[in-house]
Amino acid sequence: MISLFINWSLYVIFLSVVVYLVYLSLRKLNFRSSNRYLFLKIAFLTLPLQAMLFQLELPSYENQALKVSPSKRTVQVELPPIKIVSRNQSSQLSVDMWSAIGGSLFIIYLIGIFCGLFKLIQSYRVLSKLKKMGKPLVIDEAVVYVHSGSLAPAAFGSFNPCILMPAKLVEKLSDHDLQMVVCHEKGHIDRFDPVLNILRHLVRVLLFFNPITYKLSEIFEDEMELSLDEALLTTEKVVKKNYGGILVNLCSMDFLTESIVCNGLSQKLIKRRILNMKNFSKMRSSQRIIFFALGVVATAGILIPVLGLSIKTPSSKSSSKVIFDDVSLNLVNGGKRLIKVASPKSSVQMHKVNLDYFLVNLANTGGEKLIKVEMDFEVNSAGAKDEIEERMSQVRNIIVILLSSKDFKQISTPEGKQRLKDEVRDTVNSFLNKGAIEKVYFTRFIYS
């Protein structure tokens, strides 16, 4: 779960960068806003879903990077001083660390989503209130609610969309100019832009941690307006010169905006819209370029695992991708360390070693509590079995010392018994030369 969340976040950031670069390329190549807007509708609005789909596991070759033949189990290399640490202890520490970090990040993420949704709902309530207070009119077959507020003209609503229009604008504009404003907002409704605008804000809420998301959201809003201007220029209802004059007049008015609706009246965007209409006939248009651009984004998503943009968090469960079960270290002459790598389980015949029972006093009890333990070893070679039987006195001695150092609390729980097994295995393995212990079994465990 932790690695899924972190990798999803990394995928989102990487894909958003790719989408932004592809958009800049389309703009640099002078393609029309209608082409760029279509690309953003597919690439940006599906960004969270893309990041999830591209996390599907692809064939991995990392396990084939190292192969050791069962007949070649030892190699000698120069190593610095090595501290022998229990494999389970170190992995458990790593798991706990990732759990703490991932849990904290996920909580912060949920808080951020809650704040974003709260702000979005507040904006929706403000617009709903204006609609209720407004006076409904029918202009050019469109339902227009004229309100007394200062909100800029906007198309609002998902299921029953309408146009919100400030009363001062209705009074100031001529009937022809008012029809063109209504025609513009009606164009938004016909293209389902109010719905797409809500989806844009939901994507921004879900990906609030990614700064590029905010930039893409602003670009999406601008291209929504620019592409609609281009569409209206192809109709007989709009004259380029008159349409540009209306935009300039609207820009000079002091309107308020709400984040949930489109805002195409900023001075910078008005200049860009007028310039875009002026150069409309000179711009390139091609539907094929959209498929090519989307293909670039999809290819980038598929290549993410190849580029190594992923984090694999440790797991407390055993993985089927582990090639070798254990590594034991022994000091040899000349300051070198002999690394003995156990062969894969599938190619190693296991041998069992039976130990007689152990009866020792528990620590910190003043000799009042005793523990009786019977155990068996599972070793990976016949040589290891013979060596343990030959050095049985040394093996029993070190196990007695280990058992007598434990108190009741340390070994009374299932987790404590498992840790004790791991310590017995690692301790005995530290001085074996002909193999290694794979598992330790407690056949009887009694304390009084």
CSV table of C-alpha atoms in Angstrom, one decimal:
chain,number,residue,atom,x,y,z
A,1,MET,CA,0.0,0.0,0.0
A,2,ILE,CA,2.8,2.4,0.9
A,3,SER,CA,4.8,1.7,-2.2
A,4,LEU,CA,1.6,1.9,-4.3
A,5,PHE,CA,0.9,5.4,-3.0
A,6,ILE,CA,4.5,6.7,-3.4
A,7,ASN,CA,4.9,5.2,-6.9
A,8,TRP,CA,1.6,6.6,-8.0
A,9,SER,CA,2.7,10.1,-6.8
A,10,LEU,CA,6.0,9.7,-8.8
A,11,TYR,CA,4.1,8.5,-11.9
A,12,VAL,CA,1.8,11.6,-11.7
A,13,ILE,CA,4.7,14.0,-11.5
A,14,PHE,CA,6.6,12.4,-14.3
A,15,LEU,CA,3.5,12.1,-16.6
A,16,SER,CA,2.5,15.7,-15.9
A,17,VAL,CA,5.9,16.9,-17.0
A,18,VAL,CA,5.5,14.9,-20.2
A,19,VAL,CA,2.1,16.3,-20.8
A,20,TYR,CA,3.3,19.8,-20.3
A,21,LEU,CA,6.3,19.4,-22.6
A,22,VAL,CA,4.1,17.9,-25.3
A,23,TYR,CA,1.6,20.8,-25.0
A,24,LEU,CA,4.5,23.3,-25.3
A,25,SER,CA,5.6,21.4,-28.5
A,26,LEU,CA,2.1,21.7,-30.0
A,27,ARG,CA,2.0,25.4,-29.2
A,28,LYS,CA,5.5,25.9,-30.6
A,29,LEU,CA,4.5,24.2,-33.8
A,30,ASN,CA,1.6,26.7,-34.1
A,31,PHE,CA,-1.3,24.2,-33.9
A,32,ARG,CA,-4.8,25.6,-33.3
A,33,SER,CA,-6.2,25.8,-29.8
A,34,SER,CA,-8.9,23.3,-30.8
A,35,ASN,CA,-6.2,20.7,-31.2
A,36,ARG,CA,-4.4,21.6,-28.0
A,37,TYR,CA,-7.6,21.6,-26.0
A,38,LEU,CA,-8.6,18.1,-27.3
A,39,PHE,CA,-5.1,16.9,-26.3
A,40,LEU,CA,-5.5,18.3,-22.8
A,41,LYS,CA,-9.0,16.9,-22.4
A,42,ILE,CA,-7.7,13.4,-22.8
A,43,ALA,CA,-4.2,13.7,-21.3
A,44,PHE,CA,-4.8,16.0,-18.4
A,45,LEU,CA,-8.2,14.9,-17.2
A,46,THR,CA,-7.1,11.3,-17.1
A,47,LEU,CA,-3.8,11.9,-15.5
A,48,PRO,CA,-4.6,10.2,-12.1
A,49,LEU,CA,-6.0,7.1,-14.0
A,50,GLN,CA,-3.0,7.0,-16.3
A,51,ALA,CA,-0.7,6.9,-13.3
A,52,MET,CA,-2.6,3.9,-11.9
A,53,LEU,CA,-2.7,2.0,-15.2
A,54,PHE,CA,1.0,2.4,-15.8
A,55,GLN,CA,1.8,0.8,-12.4
A,56,LEU,CA,0.6,-2.6,-13.7
A,57,GLU,CA,3.6,-4.9,-13.3
A,58,LEU,CA,5.6,-5.5,-16.4
A,59,PRO,CA,8.0,-8.4,-16.9
A,60,SER,CA,11.0,-7.8,-14.7
A,61,TYR,CA,14.5,-9.1,-15.4
A,62,GLU,CA,16.1,-7.9,-12.1
A,63,ASN,CA,16.1,-11.4,-10.7
A,64,GLN,CA,18.2,-12.7,-13.7
A,65,ALA,CA,21.0,-10.2,-13.0
A,66,LEU,CA,22.8,-12.6,-10.7
A,67,LYS,CA,23.0,-16.3,-11.0
A,68,VAL,CA,25.1,-18.7,-8.9
A,69,SER,CA,25.5,-22.3,-9.8
A,70,PRO,CA,24.9,-24.7,-6.9
A,71,SER,CA,28.4,-26.1,-7.6
A,72,LYS,CA,30.0,-22.7,-7.0
A,73,ARG,CA,28.9,-21.6,-3.6
A,74,THR,CA,31.9,-19.6,-2.3
A,75,VAL,CA,33.7,-16.5,-3.5
A,76,GLN,CA,36.5,-14.5,-1.8
A,77,VAL,CA,36.4,-10.7,-2.0
A,78,GLU,CA,38.0,-7.9,-0.1
A,79,LEU,CA,35.4,-6.3,2.2
A,80,PRO,CA,35.6,-3.7,5.0
A,81,PRO,CA,34.7,-4.8,8.5
A,82,ILE,CA,31.2,-6.2,8.5
A,83,LYS,CA,28.8,-6.2,11.4
A,84,ILE,CA,26.6,-9.3,11.4
A,85,VAL,CA,23.0,-8.2,11.7
A,86,SER,CA,20.0,-10.5,11.7
A,87,ARG,CA,18.2,-10.4,8.4
A,88,ASN,CA,14.7,-10.3,10.0
A,89,GLN,CA,15.7,-7.6,12.4
A,90,SER,CA,17.0,-5.2,9.7
A,91,SER,CA,14.1,-5.9,7.4
A,92,GLN,CA,11.6,-5.3,10.2
A,93,LEU,CA,13.3,-2.0,11.0
A,94,SER,CA,13.1,-0.9,7.4
A,95,VAL,CA,9.4,-2.0,7.2
A,96,ASP,CA,8.6,0.1,10.4
A,97,MET,CA,10.4,3.1,9.0
A,98,TRP,CA,8.5,3.0,5.7
A,99,SER,CA,5.2,2.4,7.5
A,100,ALA,CA,5.7,5.5,9.5
A,101,ILE,CA,6.7,7.7,6.6
A,102,GLY,CA,4.1,6.4,4.2
A,103,GLY,CA,1.3,6.6,6.9
A,104,SER,CA,2.2,10.3,7.6
A,105,LEU,CA,2.3,11.2,3.9
A,106,PHE,CA,-1.1,9.5,3.3
A,107,ILE,CA,-2.7,11.4,6.2
A,108,ILE,CA,-1.3,14.7,4.8
A,109,TYR,CA,-2.7,13.7,1.4
A,110,LEU,CA,-6.2,13.0,2.8
A,111,ILE,CA,-6.2,16.4,4.6
A,112,GLY,CA,-5.2,18.2,1.4
A,113,ILE,CA,-8.0,16.5,-0.5
A,114,PHE,CA,-10.5,17.4,2.2
A,115,CYS,CA,-9.5,21.1,2.1
A,116,GLY,CA,-9.6,21.2,-1.7
A,117,LEU,CA,-13.1,19.6,-1.8
A,118,PHE,CA,-14.3,22.0,0.9
A,119,LYS,CA,-13.2,25.0,-1.1
A,120,LEU,CA,-14.8,23.5,-4.3
A,121,ILE,CA,-18.1,22.9,-2.5
A,122,GLN,CA,-18.1,26.5,-1.1
A,123,SER,CA,-17.7,27.9,-4.6
A,124,TYR,CA,-20.5,25.7,-5.9
A,125,ARG,CA,-22.8,26.9,-3.1
A,126,VAL,CA,-22.1,30.6,-3.9
A,127,LEU,CA,-23.0,30.0,-7.6
A,128,SER,CA,-26.2,28.1,-6.6
A,129,LYS,CA,-27.2,31.0,-4.4
A,130,LEU,CA,-26.8,33.4,-7.2
A,131,LYS,CA,-28.9,31.2,-9.5
A,132,LYS,CA,-31.7,31.1,-6.9
A,133,MET,CA,-31.6,34.9,-6.4
A,134,GLY,CA,-31.4,35.6,-10.2
A,135,LYS,CA,-34.2,36.5,-12.5
A,136,PRO,CA,-34.6,33.9,-15.3
A,137,LEU,CA,-34.6,35.2,-18.9
A,138,VAL,CA,-34.6,33.4,-22.3
A,139,ILE,CA,-32.1,35.0,-24.7
A,140,ASP,CA,-31.3,33.3,-28.0
A,141,GLU,CA,-33.0,30.1,-26.8
A,142,ALA,CA,-30.7,30.0,-23.7
A,143,VAL,CA,-31.8,30.2,-20.0
A,144,VAL,CA,-30.0,33.2,-18.5
A,145,TYR,CA,-30.2,34.1,-14.8
A,146,VAL,CA,-29.7,37.8,-14.2
A,147,HIS,CA,-28.3,38.4,-10.7
A,148,SER,CA,-27.4,41.5,-8.8
A,149,GLY,CA,-23.9,40.3,-8.0
A,150,SER,CA,-20.5,41.1,-9.6
A,151,LEU,CA,-19.7,37.7,-10.9
A,152,ALA,CA,-18.5,37.6,-14.5
A,153,PRO,CA,-20.7,35.9,-17.1
A,154,ALA,CA,-20.4,32.2,-16.7
A,155,ALA,CA,-21.9,28.9,-17.8
A,156,PHE,CA,-22.8,26.9,-14.6
A,157,GLY,CA,-24.3,23.5,-13.9
A,158,SER,CA,-23.7,19.9,-14.8
A,159,PHE,CA,-27.1,18.3,-15.3
A,160,ASN,CA,-29.2,21.5,-15.9
A,161,PRO,CA,-26.6,24.0,-17.1
A,162,CYS,CA,-27.6,27.7,-17.3
A,163,ILE,CA,-25.9,31.0,-17.8
A,164,LEU,CA,-25.3,33.5,-15.0
A,165,MET,CA,-25.2,37.1,-16.0
A,166,PRO,CA,-24.7,40.2,-13.9
A,167,ALA,CA,-27.5,42.8,-14.1
A,168,LYS,CA,-25.0,45.7,-14.7
A,169,LEU,CA,-23.7,43.9,-17.8
A,170,VAL,CA,-27.2,43.4,-19.2
A,171,GLU,CA,-27.9,47.1,-18.8
A,172,LYS,CA,-24.7,48.3,-20.4
A,173,LEU,CA,-24.4,46.1,-23.5
A,174,SER,CA,-26.5,46.5,-26.6
A,175,ASP,CA,-28.9,43.7,-27.6
A,176,HIS,CA,-26.4,42.5,-30.3
A,177,ASP,CA,-23.5,42.5,-28.0
A,178,LEU,CA,-25.5,40.7,-25.3
A,179,GLN,CA,-26.5,38.0,-27.8
A,180,MET,CA,-22.8,37.4,-28.6
A,181,VAL,CA,-21.9,37.1,-24.9
A,182,VAL,CA,-24.8,34.6,-24.5
A,183,CYS,CA,-23.7,32.8,-27.7
A,184,HIS,CA,-20.2,32.4,-26.2
A,185,GLU,CA,-21.5,31.0,-22.9
A,186,LYS,CA,-24.0,28.8,-24.8
A,187,GLY,CA,-21.0,27.4,-26.7
A,188,HIS,CA,-19.5,26.3,-23.4
A,189,ILE,CA,-22.7,24.5,-22.5
A,190,ASP,CA,-23.0,22.8,-25.9
A,191,ARG,CA,-19.4,21.5,-25.5
A,192,PHE,CA,-20.1,20.3,-22.0
A,193,ASP,CA,-17.4,22.6,-20.7
A,194,PRO,CA,-19.0,23.1,-17.3
A,195,VAL,CA,-18.7,19.4,-16.7
A,196,LEU,CA,-15.1,19.3,-17.9
A,197,ASN,CA,-14.3,22.3,-15.7
A,198,ILE,CA,-15.5,20.5,-12.6
A,199,LEU,CA,-13.4,17.4,-13.6
A,200,ARG,CA,-10.4,19.8,-14.0
A,201,HIS,CA,-10.8,21.0,-10.5
A,202,LEU,CA,-11.3,17.5,-9.2
A,203,VAL,CA,-8.0,16.5,-10.8
A,204,ARG,CA,-6.3,19.5,-9.3
A,205,VAL,CA,-7.7,18.5,-5.8
A,206,LEU,CA,-6.5,14.9,-6.2
A,207,LEU,CA,-3.0,16.0,-7.4
A,208,PHE,CA,-2.6,19.1,-5.2
A,209,PHE,CA,0.9,17.9,-4.2
A,210,ASN,CA,2.1,18.3,-7.8
A,211,PRO,CA,3.0,22.0,-8.7
A,212,ILE,CA,2.8,21.2,-12.5
A,213,THR,CA,-0.9,20.2,-12.0
A,214,TYR,CA,-1.7,23.9,-11.2
A,215,LYS,CA,0.1,25.1,-14.3
A,216,LEU,CA,-1.7,22.5,-16.5
A,217,SER,CA,-5.0,23.5,-14.9
A,218,GLU,CA,-4.5,27.1,-15.9
A,219,ILE,CA,-3.5,26.1,-19.4
A,220,PHE,CA,-6.6,23.9,-19.7
A,221,GLU,CA,-8.8,26.9,-18.7
A,222,ASP,CA,-7.1,29.2,-21.2
A,223,GLU,CA,-7.3,26.7,-24.0
A,224,MET,CA,-11.0,26.2,-23.3
A,225,GLU,CA,-11.6,29.8,-24.0
A,226,LEU,CA,-9.3,30.0,-27.0
A,227,SER,CA,-10.7,27.0,-28.7
A,228,LEU,CA,-14.3,28.3,-28.2
A,229,ASP,CA,-13.3,31.6,-29.8
A,230,GLU,CA,-12.0,29.7,-32.8
A,231,ALA,CA,-15.2,27.7,-33.0
A,232,LEU,CA,-17.4,30.8,-32.9
A,233,LEU,CA,-15.4,32.5,-35.6
A,234,THR,CA,-16.5,29.8,-38.0
A,235,THR,CA,-20.2,30.7,-37.4
A,236,GLU,CA,-22.1,33.6,-39.0
A,237,LYS,CA,-23.3,34.9,-35.6
A,238,VAL,CA,-19.9,36.3,-34.6
A,239,VAL,CA,-17.9,39.0,-36.4
A,240,LYS,CA,-14.2,39.1,-35.5
A,241,LYS,CA,-14.0,42.8,-35.1
A,242,ASN,CA,-17.1,43.2,-32.9
A,243,TYR,CA,-16.3,40.1,-30.9
A,244,GLY,CA,-12.8,41.5,-30.0
A,245,GLY,CA,-14.3,44.8,-29.0
A,246,ILE,CA,-16.7,43.1,-26.6
A,247,LEU,CA,-13.8,41.2,-25.0
A,248,VAL,CA,-12.0,44.5,-24.4
A,249,ASN,CA,-15.1,46.1,-22.9
A,250,LEU,CA,-15.6,43.1,-20.6
A,251,CYS,CA,-12.0,43.3,-19.5
A,252,SER,CA,-12.4,46.9,-18.4
A,253,MET,CA,-15.3,46.0,-16.1
A,254,ASP,CA,-14.6,45.0,-12.5
A,255,PHE,CA,-15.9,41.5,-12.3
A,256,LEU,CA,-15.4,38.9,-9.6
A,257,THR,CA,-14.7,35.2,-10.4
A,258,GLU,CA,-15.4,31.9,-8.8
A,259,SER,CA,-12.8,29.0,-9.2
A,260,ILE,CA,-15.5,26.5,-10.2
A,261,VAL,CA,-16.4,28.3,-13.5
A,262,CYS,CA,-14.3,29.5,-16.4
A,263,ASN,CA,-12.5,32.9,-16.1
A,264,GLY,CA,-11.4,34.1,-19.5
A,265,LEU,CA,-11.4,37.8,-18.7
A,266,SER,CA,-8.0,38.4,-17.3
A,267,GLN,CA,-6.1,41.1,-19.2
A,268,LYS,CA,-3.3,38.8,-20.2
A,269,LEU,CA,-5.7,36.2,-21.6
A,270,ILE,CA,-7.8,38.8,-23.4
A,271,LYS,CA,-4.7,40.0,-25.3
A,272,ARG,CA,-3.9,36.4,-26.1
A,273,ARG,CA,-7.5,35.7,-27.3
A,274,ILE,CA,-7.5,38.7,-29.6
A,275,LEU,CA,-4.1,37.7,-31.0
A,276,ASN,CA,-5.3,34.1,-31.5
A,277,MET,CA,-8.3,35.3,-33.4
A,278,LYS,CA,-6.1,37.5,-35.6
A,279,ASN,CA,-3.8,34.6,-36.5
A,280,PHE,CA,-6.5,32.0,-36.7
A,281,SER,CA,-6.3,31.5,-40.4
A,282,LYS,CA,-2.5,31.0,-40.4
A,283,MET,CA,-2.5,28.3,-37.7
A,284,ARG,CA,-2.1,24.6,-38.4
A,285,SER,CA,-4.8,22.0,-37.7
A,286,SER,CA,-4.6,18.3,-37.7
A,287,GLN,CA,-6.4,15.5,-35.8
A,288,ARG,CA,-3.5,13.1,-36.4
A,289,ILE,CA,-1.2,15.2,-34.3
A,290,ILE,CA,-3.4,14.5,-31.3
A,291,PHE,CA,-3.0,10.7,-31.7
A,292,PHE,CA,0.8,11.2,-32.0
A,293,ALA,CA,0.9,13.4,-28.9
A,294,LEU,CA,-1.1,10.9,-26.9
A,295,GLY,CA,1.2,8.2,-28.1
A,296,VAL,CA,4.2,10.1,-26.8
A,297,VAL,CA,2.6,10.3,-23.3
A,298,ALA,CA,1.7,6.6,-23.3
A,299,THR,CA,5.2,5.6,-24.4
A,300,ALA,CA,6.6,7.7,-21.6
A,301,GLY,CA,4.4,6.0,-19.1
A,302,ILE,CA,5.4,2.6,-20.3
A,303,LEU,CA,9.1,3.5,-20.1
A,304,ILE,CA,8.9,4.7,-16.5
A,305,PRO,CA,9.9,1.2,-15.1
A,306,VAL,CA,12.8,1.1,-17.5
A,307,LEU,CA,14.0,4.5,-16.3
A,308,GLY,CA,13.8,3.2,-12.7
A,309,LEU,CA,11.3,5.9,-11.5
A,310,SER,CA,9.8,3.7,-8.8
A,311,ILE,CA,10.3,2.9,-5.1
A,312,LYS,CA,10.1,-0.6,-3.7
A,313,THR,CA,9.3,-0.5,-0.1
A,314,PRO,CA,10.4,-3.5,2.0
A,315,SER,CA,7.8,-6.0,3.0
A,316,SER,CA,7.6,-8.2,6.1
A,317,LYS,CA,6.5,-11.1,4.0
A,318,SER,CA,8.9,-13.3,2.1
A,319,SER,CA,9.2,-12.4,-1.6
A,320,SER,CA,9.1,-14.9,-4.5
A,321,LYS,CA,11.8,-12.8,-6.2
A,322,VAL,CA,14.5,-13.6,-3.6
A,323,ILE,CA,17.2,-15.7,-5.3
A,324,PHE,CA,19.2,-16.7,-2.3
A,325,ASP,CA,17.9,-17.6,1.1
A,326,ASP,CA,20.8,-16.7,3.4
A,327,VAL,CA,24.4,-15.3,3.4
A,328,SER,CA,26.9,-16.2,6.1
A,329,LEU,CA,30.2,-14.5,6.7
A,330,ASN,CA,33.4,-16.1,8.1
A,331,LEU,CA,36.8,-14.5,8.7
A,332,VAL,CA,39.6,-16.2,6.8
A,333,ASN,CA,43.4,-15.7,6.7
A,334,GLY,CA,44.9,-12.7,5.0
A,335,GLY,CA,42.2,-10.2,6.1
A,336,LYS,CA,39.7,-11.6,3.6
A,337,ARG,CA,36.1,-12.6,4.2
A,338,LEU,CA,34.6,-15.7,2.8
A,339,ILE,CA,31.0,-15.1,1.6
A,340,LYS,CA,29.0,-18.3,1.4
A,341,VAL,CA,25.8,-18.0,-0.6
A,342,ALA,CA,23.2,-20.6,0.0
A,343,SER,CA,21.8,-22.1,-3.2
A,344,PRO,CA,18.2,-21.7,-4.2
A,345,LYS,CA,15.8,-23.9,-2.2
A,346,SER,CA,14.6,-25.7,-5.3
A,347,SER,CA,18.1,-27.1,-6.0
A,348,VAL,CA,19.2,-27.8,-2.4
A,349,GLN,CA,18.4,-31.0,-0.4
A,350,MET,CA,17.6,-30.2,3.2
A,351,HIS,CA,18.9,-32.2,6.2
A,352,LYS,CA,17.5,-32.3,9.7
A,353,VAL,CA,19.6,-32.2,12.9
A,354,ASN,CA,18.0,-33.2,16.2
A,355,LEU,CA,19.2,-31.6,19.3
A,356,ASP,CA,18.7,-32.9,22.8
A,357,TYR,CA,16.5,-30.7,25.2
A,358,PHE,CA,17.9,-27.6,26.9
A,359,LEU,CA,17.0,-26.8,30.5
A,360,VAL,CA,18.1,-23.4,31.7
A,361,ASN,CA,17.2,-20.7,34.2
A,362,LEU,CA,15.6,-17.5,32.8
A,363,ALA,CA,17.2,-14.2,33.4
A,364,ASN,CA,16.0,-11.7,36.0
A,365,THR,CA,14.1,-14.3,38.0
A,366,GLY,CA,16.6,-15.2,40.7
A,367,GLY,CA,16.5,-18.8,39.5
A,368,GLU,CA,12.8,-19.2,40.1
A,369,LYS,CA,11.8,-19.7,36.5
A,370,LEU,CA,13.0,-22.5,34.2
A,371,ILE,CA,12.7,-23.1,30.5
A,372,LYS,CA,12.8,-26.4,28.7
A,373,VAL,CA,13.3,-26.3,25.0
A,374,GLU,CA,13.7,-29.0,22.4
A,375,MET,CA,14.6,-27.9,18.9
A,376,ASP,CA,15.6,-29.2,15.4
A,377,PHE,CA,17.8,-27.6,12.7
A,378,GLU,CA,17.1,-27.7,9.0
A,379,VAL,CA,20.4,-27.3,7.2
A,380,ASN,CA,21.2,-27.0,3.5
A,381,SER,CA,24.0,-29.6,3.2
A,382,ALA,CA,25.1,-32.9,4.5
A,383,GLY,CA,28.4,-31.2,5.4
A,384,ALA,CA,26.6,-28.7,7.7
A,385,LYS,CA,24.8,-31.6,9.4
A,386,ASP,CA,28.1,-33.5,10.1
A,387,GLU,CA,29.8,-30.3,11.3
A,388,ILE,CA,27.0,-29.5,13.8
A,389,GLU,CA,27.1,-33.1,15.1
A,390,GLU,CA,30.9,-32.9,15.4
A,391,ARG,CA,30.8,-29.5,17.2
A,392,MET,CA,27.7,-30.3,19.2
A,393,SER,CA,29.3,-29.2,22.5
A,394,GLN,CA,30.1,-25.7,21.0
A,395,VAL,CA,26.6,-25.5,19.5
A,396,ARG,CA,24.9,-26.4,22.8
A,397,ASN,CA,27.1,-24.1,24.8
A,398,ILE,CA,26.3,-21.0,22.7
A,399,ILE,CA,22.5,-21.9,22.7
A,400,VAL,CA,22.5,-22.3,26.5
A,401,ILE,CA,24.2,-18.9,26.9
A,402,LEU,CA,21.6,-17.4,24.5
A,403,LEU,CA,18.6,-19.0,26.2
A,404,SER,CA,19.8,-18.0,29.7
A,405,SER,CA,20.1,-14.4,28.7
A,406,LYS,CA,16.4,-14.1,28.0
A,407,ASP,CA,13.7,-13.2,30.5
A,408,PHE,CA,10.1,-14.3,30.5
A,409,LYS,CA,8.7,-11.3,28.7
A,410,GLN,CA,11.1,-11.7,25.8
A,411,ILE,CA,10.1,-15.3,24.9
A,412,SER,CA,6.5,-15.6,26.1
A,413,THR,CA,4.9,-14.1,22.9
A,414,PRO,CA,4.9,-15.7,19.4
A,415,GLU,CA,6.9,-12.8,18.1
A,416,GLY,CA,9.5,-13.3,20.9
A,417,LYS,CA,9.8,-17.0,20.0
A,418,GLN,CA,10.3,-16.1,16.4
A,419,ARG,CA,13.1,-13.7,17.3
A,420,LEU,CA,14.7,-16.3,19.4
A,421,LYS,CA,14.7,-18.8,16.5
A,422,ASP,CA,16.3,-16.1,14.3
A,423,GLU,CA,19.0,-15.4,16.9
A,424,VAL,CA,19.8,-19.1,17.3
A,425,ARG,CA,20.1,-19.6,13.5
A,426,ASP,CA,22.2,-16.5,12.9
A,427,THR,CA,24.5,-17.2,15.9
A,428,VAL,CA,25.2,-20.8,15.0
A,429,ASN,CA,25.6,-19.9,11.3
A,430,SER,CA,28.3,-17.4,12.2
A,431,PHE,CA,30.8,-20.2,12.9
A,432,LEU,CA,29.7,-22.9,10.5
A,433,ASN,CA,32.0,-23.6,7.5
A,434,LYS,CA,30.3,-26.4,5.5
A,435,GLY,CA,26.9,-25.0,5.1
A,436,ALA,CA,24.2,-23.0,6.9
A,437,ILE,CA,21.1,-23.5,9.0
A,438,GLU,CA,17.9,-22.6,7.0
A,439,LYS,CA,15.3,-23.0,9.7
A,440,VAL,CA,15.0,-23.6,13.4
A,441,TYR,CA,12.0,-25.6,14.8
A,442,PHE,CA,10.9,-25.7,18.4
A,443,THR,CA,9.5,-29.1,19.0
A,444,ARG,CA,8.8,-28.5,22.7
A,445,PHE,CA,8.8,-25.2,24.6
A,446,ILE,CA,8.0,-25.3,28.3
A,447,TYR,CA,8.6,-22.7,31.1
A,448,SER,CA,7.6,-22.8,34.7
